[in-house]
Amino acid sequence: MNPIDVLPDAKIERCGPVSQIFLDRGVESFRAACCAVKAMPYGSNSNSENSLILFEEGCGTCTTKHGAISRLAQELELPIYKNLGFYRLNDTIVTGVNEIIRPHGLRFIPQIHCFLEYETYRVALTEGNCNGKNQTIDDYDFVVRVQPDITAQQEEAYYLAYLRHYFEIEPSFHMVGETDVLKL
């Protein structure tokens, strides 16, 4: 992942609800907004379909943190986008995963992580947060640009679509089956 300083440092103008929130908090530039969101504690939100919940609850996940910033980018007409990255989750990334998946003959389980895309750069606003990961995820099998806020049903549809690709590249998934892979 790349550092925040690869992103443009545009001045925030009052042009929508997200810019209003940042200006009300004394945050006046896009990069400063990214730093402020990154500094917020990592934690689950009661509803991840509206990324502005991040400001109400004072914490967020990759979904809400990158959603709020990509909404700000839209308001400021900056070419910065939220992406879903599909990666192979195992003990390398989160300790204890292998205990769950090995009895099923799996070496990994597909998982999704969000990050920002700007030109050829990728920026993760959860990097360094206490998010349970042993390392930053840099290698993705598939990357999809999405809207800043997507519904749980849309995220599930993306996951299922790309899970089918994993069935093509990892034969052991066929033995476990889609229903059990989803449970895992």
mmCIF file with all atom_site columns, C-alpha atoms in Angstrom, residues 27-122:
data_model
loop_
_atom_site.group_PDB
_atom_site.id
_atom_site.type_symbol
_atom_site.label_atom_id
_atom_site.label_alt_id
_atom_site.label_comp_id
_atom_site.label_asym_id
_atom_site.label_entity_id
_atom_site.label_seq_id
_atom_site.pdbx_PDB_ins_code
_atom_site.Cartn_x
_atom_site.Cartn_y
_atom_site.Cartn_z
_atom_site.occupancy
_atom_site.B_iso_or_equiv
_atom_site.pdbx_formal_charge
_atom_site.auth_seq_id
_atom_site.auth_comp_id
_atom_site.auth_asym_id
_atom_site.auth_atom_id
_atom_site.pdbx_PDB_model_num
ATOM 1  C CA . VAL A 1 27  ? -10.462 19.586  8.712   1.00 0.00 ? 27  VAL A CA 1
ATOM 2  C CA . GLU A 1 28  ? -9.737  21.691  5.631   1.00 0.00 ? 28  GLU A CA 1
ATOM 3  C CA . SER A 1 29  ? -7.891  19.455  3.145   1.00 0.00 ? 29  SER A CA 1
ATOM 4  C CA . PHE A 1 30  ? -8.466  16.077  1.562   1.00 0.00 ? 30  PHE A CA 1
ATOM 5  C CA . ARG A 1 31  ? -5.250  14.573  2.938   1.00 0.00 ? 31  ARG A CA 1
ATOM 6  C CA . ALA A 1 32  ? -6.043  15.891  6.419   1.00 0.00 ? 32  ALA A CA 1
ATOM 7  C CA . ALA A 1 33  ? -9.460  14.212  6.125   1.00 0.00 ? 33  ALA A CA 1
ATOM 8  C CA . CYS A 1 34  ? -7.737  10.934  5.197   1.00 0.00 ? 34  CYS A CA 1
ATOM 9  C CA . CYS A 1 35  ? -5.409  11.253  8.196   1.00 0.00 ? 35  CYS A CA 1
ATOM 10 C CA . ALA A 1 36  ? -8.343  12.033  10.507  1.00 0.00 ? 36  ALA A CA 1
ATOM 11 C CA . VAL A 1 37  ? -10.268 8.969   9.317   1.00 0.00 ? 37  VAL A CA 1
ATOM 12 C CA . LYS A 1 38  ? -7.205  6.739   9.540   1.00 0.00 ? 38  LYS A CA 1
ATOM 13 C CA . ALA A 1 39  ? -6.640  7.935   13.128  1.00 0.00 ? 39  ALA A CA 1
ATOM 14 C CA . MET A 1 40  ? -10.186 6.965   14.145  1.00 0.00 ? 40  MET A CA 1
ATOM 15 C CA . PRO A 1 41  ? -10.331 3.682   16.068  1.00 0.00 ? 41  PRO A CA 1
ATOM 16 C CA . TYR A 1 42  ? -10.968 0.530   14.110  1.00 0.00 ? 42  TYR A CA 1
ATOM 17 C CA . GLY A 1 43  ? -14.291 -1.026  15.087  1.00 0.00 ? 43  GLY A CA 1
ATOM 18 C CA . SER A 1 44  ? -17.483 -2.489  13.710  1.00 0.00 ? 44  SER A CA 1
ATOM 19 C CA . ASN A 1 45  ? -20.340 -0.159  12.918  1.00 0.00 ? 45  ASN A CA 1
ATOM 20 C CA . SER A 1 46  ? -24.004 -0.793  13.596  1.00 0.00 ? 46  SER A CA 1
ATOM 21 C CA . ASN A 1 47  ? -24.718 -0.198  9.881   1.00 0.00 ? 47  ASN A CA 1
ATOM 22 C CA . SER A 1 48  ? -22.040 -0.258  7.195   1.00 0.00 ? 48  SER A CA 1
ATOM 23 C CA . GLU A 1 49  ? -24.347 0.707   4.337   1.00 0.00 ? 49  GLU A CA 1
ATOM 24 C CA . ASN A 1 50  ? -24.013 4.439   5.120   1.00 0.00 ? 50  ASN A CA 1
ATOM 25 C CA . SER A 1 51  ? -20.370 5.294   5.703   1.00 0.00 ? 51  SER A CA 1
ATOM 26 C CA . LEU A 1 52  ? -21.261 8.506   7.544   1.00 0.00 ? 52  LEU A CA 1
ATOM 27 C CA . ILE A 1 53  ? -22.090 6.292   10.549  1.00 0.00 ? 53  ILE A CA 1
ATOM 28 C CA . LEU A 1 54  ? -18.336 6.485   11.105  1.00 0.00 ? 54  LEU A CA 1
ATOM 29 C CA . PHE A 1 55  ? -18.778 10.011  12.470  1.00 0.00 ? 55  PHE A CA 1
ATOM 30 C CA . GLU A 1 56  ? -21.745 9.129   14.679  1.00 0.00 ? 56  GLU A CA 1
ATOM 31 C CA . GLU A 1 57  ? -20.083 6.088   16.238  1.00 0.00 ? 57  GLU A CA 1
ATOM 32 C CA . GLY A 1 58  ? -16.509 7.397   16.327  1.00 0.00 ? 58  GLY A CA 1
ATOM 33 C CA . CYS A 1 59  ? -14.993 4.265   14.785  1.00 0.00 ? 59  CYS A CA 1
ATOM 34 C CA . GLY A 1 60  ? -15.106 2.310   11.577  1.00 0.00 ? 60  GLY A CA 1
ATOM 35 C CA . THR A 1 61  ? -13.958 -0.600  9.469   1.00 0.00 ? 61  THR A CA 1
ATOM 36 C CA . CYS A 1 62  ? -12.324 -0.622  6.060   1.00 0.00 ? 62  CYS A CA 1
ATOM 37 C CA . THR A 1 63  ? -15.835 -0.445  4.598   1.00 0.00 ? 63  THR A CA 1
ATOM 38 C CA . THR A 1 64  ? -16.941 2.752   6.339   1.00 0.00 ? 64  THR A CA 1
ATOM 39 C CA . LYS A 1 65  ? -13.548 4.491   6.476   1.00 0.00 ? 65  LYS A CA 1
ATOM 40 C CA . HIS A 1 66  ? -12.928 4.126   2.738   1.00 0.00 ? 66  HIS A CA 1
ATOM 41 C CA . GLY A 1 67  ? -16.585 4.760   1.975   1.00 0.00 ? 67  GLY A CA 1
ATOM 42 C CA . ALA A 1 68  ? -16.593 8.141   3.759   1.00 0.00 ? 68  ALA A CA 1
ATOM 43 C CA . ILE A 1 69  ? -13.377 9.262   2.085   1.00 0.00 ? 69  ILE A CA 1
ATOM 44 C CA . SER A 1 70  ? -14.466 8.134   -1.368  1.00 0.00 ? 70  SER A CA 1
ATOM 45 C CA . ARG A 1 71  ? -17.735 10.036  -0.827  1.00 0.00 ? 71  ARG A CA 1
ATOM 46 C CA . LEU A 1 72  ? -15.677 13.115  0.029   1.00 0.00 ? 72  LEU A CA 1
ATOM 47 C CA . ALA A 1 73  ? -13.620 12.543  -3.143  1.00 0.00 ? 73  ALA A CA 1
ATOM 48 C CA . GLN A 1 74  ? -16.837 12.426  -5.184  1.00 0.00 ? 74  GLN A CA 1
ATOM 49 C CA . GLU A 1 75  ? -18.010 15.704  -3.657  1.00 0.00 ? 75  GLU A CA 1
ATOM 50 C CA . LEU A 1 76  ? -14.652 17.332  -4.433  1.00 0.00 ? 76  LEU A CA 1
ATOM 51 C CA . GLU A 1 77  ? -14.580 15.732  -7.917  1.00 0.00 ? 77  GLU A CA 1
ATOM 52 C CA . LEU A 1 78  ? -11.312 13.938  -7.198  1.00 0.00 ? 78  LEU A CA 1
ATOM 53 C CA . PRO A 1 79  ? -10.552 10.706  -9.113  1.00 0.00 ? 79  PRO A CA 1
ATOM 54 C CA . ILE A 1 80  ? -10.245 8.588   -5.964  1.00 0.00 ? 80  ILE A CA 1
ATOM 55 C CA . TYR A 1 81  ? -12.268 5.404   -5.665  1.00 0.00 ? 81  TYR A CA 1
ATOM 56 C CA . LYS A 1 82  ? -13.169 2.718   -3.183  1.00 0.00 ? 82  LYS A CA 1
ATOM 57 C CA . ASN A 1 83  ? -12.119 -0.786  -4.194  1.00 0.00 ? 83  ASN A CA 1
ATOM 58 C CA . LEU A 1 84  ? -12.906 -4.236  -2.920  1.00 0.00 ? 84  LEU A CA 1
ATOM 59 C CA . GLY A 1 85  ? -9.837  -6.438  -2.940  1.00 0.00 ? 85  GLY A CA 1
ATOM 60 C CA . PHE A 1 86  ? -10.243 -10.214 -2.712  1.00 0.00 ? 86  PHE A CA 1
ATOM 61 C CA . TYR A 1 87  ? -7.391  -11.968 -0.937  1.00 0.00 ? 87  TYR A CA 1
ATOM 62 C CA . ARG A 1 88  ? -6.443  -15.307 0.614   1.00 0.00 ? 88  ARG A CA 1
ATOM 63 C CA . LEU A 1 89  ? -7.007  -15.218 4.374   1.00 0.00 ? 89  LEU A CA 1
ATOM 64 C CA . ASN A 1 90  ? -4.908  -17.595 6.484   1.00 0.00 ? 90  ASN A CA 1
ATOM 65 C CA . ASP A 1 91  ? -2.663  -17.477 9.579   1.00 0.00 ? 91  ASP A CA 1
ATOM 66 C CA . THR A 1 92  ? -0.183  -15.229 7.796   1.00 0.00 ? 92  THR A CA 1
ATOM 67 C CA . ILE A 1 93  ? -2.772  -12.467 7.927   1.00 0.00 ? 93  ILE A CA 1
ATOM 68 C CA . VAL A 1 94  ? -4.854  -13.377 11.001  1.00 0.00 ? 94  VAL A CA 1
ATOM 69 C CA . THR A 1 95  ? -3.495  -15.813 13.582  1.00 0.00 ? 95  THR A CA 1
ATOM 70 C CA . GLY A 1 96  ? -5.894  -18.666 14.278  1.00 0.00 ? 96  GLY A CA 1
ATOM 71 C CA . VAL A 1 97  ? -7.545  -18.894 10.863  1.00 0.00 ? 97  VAL A CA 1
ATOM 72 C CA . ASN A 1 98  ? -5.676  -22.074 9.915   1.00 0.00 ? 98  ASN A CA 1
ATOM 73 C CA . GLU A 1 99  ? -7.169  -23.927 12.926  1.00 0.00 ? 99  GLU A CA 1
ATOM 74 C CA . ILE A 1 100 ? -10.599 -23.262 11.447  1.00 0.00 ? 100 ILE A CA 1
ATOM 75 C CA . ILE A 1 101 ? -9.920  -24.019 7.790   1.00 0.00 ? 101 ILE A CA 1
ATOM 76 C CA . ARG A 1 102 ? -7.356  -26.864 7.876   1.00 0.00 ? 102 ARG A CA 1
ATOM 77 C CA . PRO A 1 103 ? -9.831  -29.523 9.114   1.00 0.00 ? 103 PRO A CA 1
ATOM 78 C CA . HIS A 1 104 ? -11.722 -28.822 5.873   1.00 0.00 ? 104 HIS A CA 1
ATOM 79 C CA . GLY A 1 105 ? -8.611  -29.296 3.734   1.00 0.00 ? 105 GLY A CA 1
ATOM 80 C CA . LEU A 1 106 ? -8.288  -25.594 2.912   1.00 0.00 ? 106 LEU A CA 1
ATOM 81 C CA . ARG A 1 107 ? -5.107  -23.535 2.777   1.00 0.00 ? 107 ARG A CA 1
ATOM 82 C CA . PHE A 1 108 ? -7.010  -20.207 2.800   1.00 0.00 ? 108 PHE A CA 1
ATOM 83 C CA . ILE A 1 109 ? -10.479 -18.720 2.748   1.00 0.00 ? 109 ILE A CA 1
ATOM 84 C CA . PRO A 1 110 ? -11.366 -15.867 0.361   1.00 0.00 ? 110 PRO A CA 1
ATOM 85 C CA . GLN A 1 111 ? -11.896 -12.548 2.122   1.00 0.00 ? 111 GLN A CA 1
ATOM 86 C CA . ILE A 1 112 ? -12.573 -8.935  1.125   1.00 0.00 ? 112 ILE A CA 1
ATOM 87 C CA . HIS A 1 113 ? -10.714 -5.795  2.157   1.00 0.00 ? 113 HIS A CA 1
ATOM 88 C CA . CYS A 1 114 ? -11.433 -2.220  1.063   1.00 0.00 ? 114 CYS A CA 1
ATOM 89 C CA . PHE A 1 115 ? -8.893  0.414   0.064   1.00 0.00 ? 115 PHE A CA 1
ATOM 90 C CA . LEU A 1 116 ? -8.657  3.596   -2.000  1.00 0.00 ? 116 LEU A CA 1
ATOM 91 C CA . GLU A 1 117 ? -7.447  3.770   -5.585  1.00 0.00 ? 117 GLU A CA 1
ATOM 92 C CA . TYR A 1 118 ? -5.881  6.891   -7.056  1.00 0.00 ? 118 TYR A CA 1
ATOM 93 C CA . GLU A 1 119 ? -4.176  6.572   -10.440 1.00 0.00 ? 119 GLU A CA 1
ATOM 94 C CA . THR A 1 120 ? -1.760  3.638   -9.925  1.00 0.00 ? 120 THR A CA 1
ATOM 95 C CA . TYR A 1 121 ? -1.715  4.017   -6.134  1.00 0.00 ? 121 TYR A CA 1
ATOM 96 C CA . ARG A 1 122 ? -3.503  2.069   -3.429  1.00 0.00 ? 122 ARG A CA 1
#
